[in-house]
């Protein structure tokens, strides 16, 4: 039986092209280079699957106004219940002017009860009945603002419906 000459497989043109392709790693859809994972499979980093959404926030002006009202001193000669009633009325006036998104953000923030949040701590000093009434009023204002925004959108039909 004739002895077969040993072949150098890596010297063939096909394998040389494969080696060159391995040196030049393929790029992902955005041009990034993939990493080699376990077992030699290609691993692509496409970032988070869900992009974070900016959460609605309470404006600094609203927060400062609320803190000023909650920390306001009781006038001399006025009872505690009357001073608390005035504070509640003033907070309702602030809530009435809030847009629906900001009212929602404030409702969520007050409902979480974060211990390090100055606004939440000051609001938490109110008696429970007053806090409940204020949060209920805030919800009603938010619903009313959202309903008004919804009815305004319905009164202006889009051009696609023509």
PDB file of C-alpha atoms in Angstrom:
ATOM      1  CA  UNK A   1       0.000   0.000   0.000  1.00  0.00           C
ATOM      2  CA  UNK A   2       1.467   3.298  -1.011  1.00  0.00           C
ATOM      3  CA  UNK A   3       2.199   5.771   1.712  1.00  0.00           C
ATOM      4  CA  UNK A   4       0.089   8.923   1.480  1.00  0.00           C
ATOM      5  CA  UNK A   5       1.889  12.158   1.598  1.00  0.00           C
ATOM      6  CA  UNK A   6       0.844  14.283   4.517  1.00  0.00           C
ATOM      7  CA  UNK A   7      -1.221  17.222   3.466  1.00  0.00           C
ATOM      8  CA  UNK A   8      -0.886  20.605   5.081  1.00  0.00           C
ATOM      9  CA  UNK A   9      -4.561  21.505   5.240  1.00  0.00           C
ATOM     10  CA  UNK A  10      -3.915  25.065   6.430  1.00  0.00           C
ATOM     11  CA  UNK A  11      -1.923  25.834   3.295  1.00  0.00           C
ATOM     12  CA  UNK A  12      -4.821  25.260   0.938  1.00  0.00           C
ATOM     13  CA  UNK A  13      -6.421  28.456  -0.425  1.00  0.00           C
ATOM     14  CA  UNK A  14      -9.817  27.709   1.123  1.00  0.00           C
ATOM     15  CA  UNK A  15      -8.459  27.390   4.648  1.00  0.00           C
ATOM     16  CA  UNK A  16      -6.306  30.480   4.282  1.00  0.00           C
ATOM     17  CA  UNK A  17      -9.450  32.474   3.499  1.00  0.00           C
ATOM     18  CA  UNK A  18     -11.160  30.998   6.558  1.00  0.00           C
ATOM     19  CA  UNK A  19      -8.232  32.057   8.735  1.00  0.00           C
ATOM     20  CA  UNK A  20      -8.410  35.588   7.364  1.00  0.00           C
ATOM     21  CA  UNK A  21     -12.155  35.691   8.009  1.00  0.00           C
ATOM     22  CA  UNK A  22     -11.597  34.540  11.575  1.00  0.00           C
ATOM     23  CA  UNK A  23      -9.129  37.360  12.146  1.00  0.00           C
ATOM     24  CA  UNK A  24     -11.709  39.835  10.865  1.00  0.00           C
ATOM     25  CA  UNK A  25     -14.595  39.156  13.220  1.00  0.00           C
ATOM     26  CA  UNK A  26     -18.014  39.804  11.773  1.00  0.00           C
ATOM     27  CA  UNK A  27     -19.807  42.957  12.803  1.00  0.00           C
ATOM     28  CA  UNK A  28     -23.287  43.252  14.224  1.00  0.00           C
ATOM     29  CA  UNK A  29     -26.191  45.242  12.819  1.00  0.00           C
ATOM     30  CA  UNK A  30     -24.799  48.481  14.271  1.00  0.00           C
ATOM     31  CA  UNK A  31     -21.189  47.801  13.273  1.00  0.00           C
ATOM     32  CA  UNK A  32     -19.977  46.561  16.674  1.00  0.00           C
ATOM     33  CA  UNK A  33     -17.712  43.573  16.963  1.00  0.00           C
ATOM     34  CA  UNK A  34     -19.102  40.515  18.690  1.00  0.00           C
ATOM     35  CA  UNK A  35     -17.363  38.715  21.519  1.00  0.00           C
ATOM     36  CA  UNK A  36     -16.678  35.022  21.582  1.00  0.00           C
ATOM     37  CA  UNK A  37     -18.723  33.292  24.250  1.00  0.00           C
ATOM     38  CA  UNK A  38     -18.411  29.784  25.644  1.00  0.00           C
ATOM     39  CA  UNK A  39     -18.142  27.166  22.937  1.00  0.00           C
ATOM     40  CA  UNK A  40     -16.912  29.734  20.414  1.00  0.00           C
ATOM     41  CA  UNK A  41     -20.380  31.097  19.650  1.00  0.00           C
ATOM     42  CA  UNK A  42     -20.754  34.736  18.710  1.00  0.00           C
ATOM     43  CA  UNK A  43     -22.236  36.962  21.435  1.00  0.00           C
ATOM     44  CA  UNK A  44     -23.689  40.334  20.483  1.00  0.00           C
ATOM     45  CA  UNK A  45     -24.359  43.196  22.849  1.00  0.00           C
ATOM     46  CA  UNK A  46     -27.406  45.056  21.579  1.00  0.00           C
ATOM     47  CA  UNK A  47     -27.997  46.984  24.799  1.00  0.00           C
ATOM     48  CA  UNK A  48     -31.060  46.648  27.011  1.00  0.00           C
ATOM     49  CA  UNK A  49     -34.083  45.029  25.400  1.00  0.00           C
ATOM     50  CA  UNK A  50     -36.395  47.665  26.835  1.00  0.00           C
ATOM     51  CA  UNK A  51     -35.320  51.284  26.739  1.00  0.00           C
ATOM     52  CA  UNK A  52     -35.888  53.079  30.044  1.00  0.00           C
ATOM     53  CA  UNK A  53     -38.716  55.590  29.981  1.00  0.00           C
ATOM     54  CA  UNK A  54     -38.370  58.945  31.682  1.00  0.00           C
ATOM     55  CA  UNK A  55     -40.645  58.956  34.686  1.00  0.00           C
ATOM     56  CA  UNK A  56     -42.878  61.967  35.274  1.00  0.00           C
ATOM     57  CA  UNK A  57     -41.537  64.234  37.973  1.00  0.00           C
ATOM     58  CA  UNK A  58     -42.865  66.873  40.314  1.00  0.00           C
ATOM     59  CA  UNK A  59     -41.446  70.276  39.378  1.00  0.00           C
ATOM     60  CA  UNK A  60     -39.206  72.067  41.839  1.00  0.00           C
ATOM     61  CA  UNK A  61     -41.640  74.988  42.016  1.00  0.00           C
ATOM     62  CA  UNK A  62     -44.510  72.714  43.069  1.00  0.00           C
ATOM     63  CA  UNK A  63     -42.317  70.948  45.600  1.00  0.00           C
ATOM     64  CA  UNK A  64     -41.086  74.262  47.075  1.00  0.00           C
ATOM     65  CA  UNK A  65     -44.642  75.606  47.314  1.00  0.00           C
ATOM     66  CA  UNK A  66     -45.876  72.456  49.052  1.00  0.00           C
ATOM     67  CA  UNK A  67     -42.954  72.452  51.499  1.00  0.00           C
ATOM     68  CA  UNK A  68     -43.554  76.121  52.318  1.00  0.00           C
ATOM     69  CA  UNK A  69     -47.221  75.379  53.026  1.00  0.00           C
ATOM     70  CA  UNK A  70     -46.482  72.263  55.085  1.00  0.00           C
ATOM     71  CA  UNK A  71     -43.795  74.019  57.177  1.00  0.00           C
ATOM     72  CA  UNK A  72     -45.792  77.234  57.633  1.00  0.00           C
ATOM     73  CA  UNK A  73     -46.041  78.297  61.270  1.00  0.00           C
ATOM     74  CA  UNK A  74     -49.422  78.496  62.973  1.00  0.00           C
ATOM     75  CA  UNK A  75     -50.485  82.130  63.403  1.00  0.00           C
ATOM     76  CA  UNK A  76     -50.828  83.322  66.998  1.00  0.00           C
ATOM     77  CA  UNK A  77     -54.356  83.054  68.323  1.00  0.00           C
ATOM     78  CA  UNK A  78     -55.406  80.461  65.759  1.00  0.00           C
ATOM     79  CA  UNK A  79     -56.245  76.899  66.769  1.00  0.00           C
ATOM     80  CA  UNK A  80     -54.377  73.899  65.393  1.00  0.00           C
ATOM     81  CA  UNK A  81     -57.399  72.534  63.562  1.00  0.00           C
ATOM     82  CA  UNK A  82     -58.036  75.890  61.853  1.00  0.00           C
ATOM     83  CA  UNK A  83     -54.358  76.163  60.817  1.00  0.00           C
ATOM     84  CA  UNK A  84     -54.419  72.609  59.448  1.00  0.00           C
ATOM     85  CA  UNK A  85     -57.652  73.364  57.560  1.00  0.00           C
ATOM     86  CA  UNK A  86     -56.006  76.436  55.981  1.00  0.00           C
ATOM     87  CA  UNK A  87     -53.007  74.312  54.975  1.00  0.00           C
ATOM     88  CA  UNK A  88     -55.296  71.687  53.460  1.00  0.00           C
ATOM     89  CA  UNK A  89     -57.198  74.327  51.476  1.00  0.00           C
ATOM     90  CA  UNK A  90     -53.955  75.874  50.224  1.00  0.00           C
ATOM     91  CA  UNK A  91     -52.625  72.456  49.154  1.00  0.00           C
ATOM     92  CA  UNK A  92     -55.876  71.776  47.282  1.00  0.00           C
ATOM     93  CA  UNK A  93     -55.360  75.042  45.390  1.00  0.00           C
ATOM     94  CA  UNK A  94     -51.846  73.908  44.434  1.00  0.00           C
ATOM     95  CA  UNK A  95     -53.160  70.507  43.323  1.00  0.00           C
ATOM     96  CA  UNK A  96     -55.902  72.114  41.226  1.00  0.00           C
ATOM     97  CA  UNK A  97     -53.328  73.846  38.987  1.00  0.00           C
ATOM     98  CA  UNK A  98     -51.226  70.729  38.330  1.00  0.00           C
ATOM     99  CA  UNK A  99     -51.180  69.050  34.917  1.00  0.00           C
ATOM    100  CA  UNK A 100     -52.321  65.410  34.884  1.00  0.00           C
ATOM    101  CA  UNK A 101     -48.790  64.008  34.491  1.00  0.00           C
ATOM    102  CA  UNK A 102     -47.404  65.980  37.411  1.00  0.00           C
ATOM    103  CA  UNK A 103     -50.429  65.127  39.564  1.00  0.00           C
ATOM    104  CA  UNK A 104     -49.806  61.441  38.816  1.00  0.00           C
ATOM    105  CA  UNK A 105     -46.118  61.789  39.731  1.00  0.00           C
ATOM    106  CA  UNK A 106     -47.005  63.527  42.995  1.00  0.00           C
ATOM    107  CA  UNK A 107     -49.618  60.896  43.843  1.00  0.00           C
ATOM    108  CA  UNK A 108     -47.086  58.107  43.274  1.00  0.00           C
ATOM    109  CA  UNK A 109     -44.420  59.908  45.285  1.00  0.00           C
ATOM    110  CA  UNK A 110     -46.696  60.551  48.260  1.00  0.00           C
ATOM    111  CA  UNK A 111     -47.970  56.968  48.135  1.00  0.00           C
ATOM    112  CA  UNK A 112     -44.503  55.401  48.270  1.00  0.00           C
ATOM    113  CA  UNK A 113     -43.656  56.855  51.667  1.00  0.00           C
ATOM    114  CA  UNK A 114     -39.880  57.149  51.125  1.00  0.00           C
ATOM    115  CA  UNK A 115     -38.242  57.982  54.457  1.00  0.00           C
ATOM    116  CA  UNK A 116     -35.502  60.183  52.955  1.00  0.00           C
ATOM    117  CA  UNK A 117     -37.880  62.332  50.910  1.00  0.00           C
ATOM    118  CA  UNK A 118     -38.418  65.691  52.631  1.00  0.00           C
ATOM    119  CA  UNK A 119     -41.770  66.298  50.929  1.00  0.00           C
ATOM    120  CA  UNK A 120     -43.113  62.858  51.845  1.00  0.00           C
ATOM    121  CA  UNK A 121     -41.976  63.241  55.468  1.00  0.00           C
ATOM    122  CA  UNK A 122     -43.603  66.687  55.768  1.00  0.00           C
ATOM    123  CA  UNK A 123     -46.813  65.394  54.159  1.00  0.00           C
ATOM    124  CA  UNK A 124     -46.762  62.390  56.502  1.00  0.00           C
ATOM    125  CA  UNK A 125     -46.973  64.696  59.524  1.00  0.00           C
ATOM    126  CA  UNK A 126     -50.573  65.529  58.632  1.00  0.00           C
ATOM    127  CA  UNK A 127     -53.238  63.472  60.373  1.00  0.00           C
ATOM    128  CA  UNK A 128     -54.325  60.384  58.369  1.00  0.00           C
ATOM    129  CA  UNK A 129     -57.812  61.714  57.567  1.00  0.00           C
ATOM    130  CA  UNK A 130     -56.377  64.917  56.106  1.00  0.00           C
ATOM    131  CA  UNK A 131     -53.743  62.996  54.105  1.00  0.00           C
ATOM    132  CA  UNK A 132     -56.438  60.701  52.707  1.00  0.00           C
ATOM    133  CA  UNK A 133     -58.638  63.638  51.691  1.00  0.00           C
ATOM    134  CA  UNK A 134     -55.711  65.392  50.008  1.00  0.00           C
ATOM    135  CA  UNK A 135     -54.622  62.297  48.054  1.00  0.00           C
ATOM    136  CA  UNK A 136     -58.242  61.655  47.011  1.00  0.00           C
ATOM    137  CA  UNK A 137     -58.514  65.270  45.847  1.00  0.00           C
ATOM    138  CA  UNK A 138     -55.234  64.893  43.940  1.00  0.00           C
ATOM    139  CA  UNK A 139     -56.605  61.783  42.196  1.00  0.00           C
ATOM    140  CA  UNK A 140     -59.816  63.608  41.279  1.00  0.00           C
ATOM    141  CA  UNK A 141     -57.841  66.540  39.858  1.00  0.00           C
ATOM    142  CA  UNK A 142     -55.682  64.149  37.841  1.00  0.00           C
ATOM    143  CA  UNK A 143     -58.722  62.332  36.436  1.00  0.00           C
ATOM    144  CA  UNK A 144     -60.417  65.606  35.571  1.00  0.00           C
ATOM    145  CA  UNK A 145     -57.293  66.960  33.836  1.00  0.00           C
ATOM    146  CA  UNK A 146     -56.898  63.712  31.892  1.00  0.00           C
ATOM    147  CA  UNK A 147     -60.575  63.767  30.890  1.00  0.00           C
ATOM    148  CA  UNK A 148     -60.279  67.370  29.710  1.00  0.00           C
ATOM    149  CA  UNK A 149     -57.162  66.499  27.708  1.00  0.00           C
ATOM    150  CA  UNK A 150     -58.968  63.493  26.196  1.00  0.00           C
ATOM    151  CA  UNK A 151     -62.039  65.517  25.246  1.00  0.00           C
ATOM    152  CA  UNK A 152     -59.821  68.203  23.691  1.00  0.00           C
ATOM    153  CA  UNK A 153     -58.158  65.576  21.501  1.00  0.00           C
ATOM    154  CA  UNK A 154     -61.525  64.174  20.446  1.00  0.00           C
ATOM    155  CA  UNK A 155     -62.817  67.618  19.473  1.00  0.00           C
ATOM    156  CA  UNK A 156     -59.981  67.986  16.941  1.00  0.00           C
ATOM    157  CA  UNK A 157     -60.173  64.940  14.660  1.00  0.00           C
ATOM    158  CA  UNK A 158     -56.938  63.983  12.997  1.00  0.00           C
ATOM    159  CA  UNK A 159     -56.452  64.544   9.286  1.00  0.00           C
ATOM    160  CA  UNK A 160     -56.374  60.790   8.654  1.00  0.00           C
ATOM    161  CA  UNK A 161     -60.086  60.467   9.471  1.00  0.00           C
ATOM    162  CA  UNK A 162     -61.237  62.963   6.834  1.00  0.00           C
TER     163      UNK A 162
END
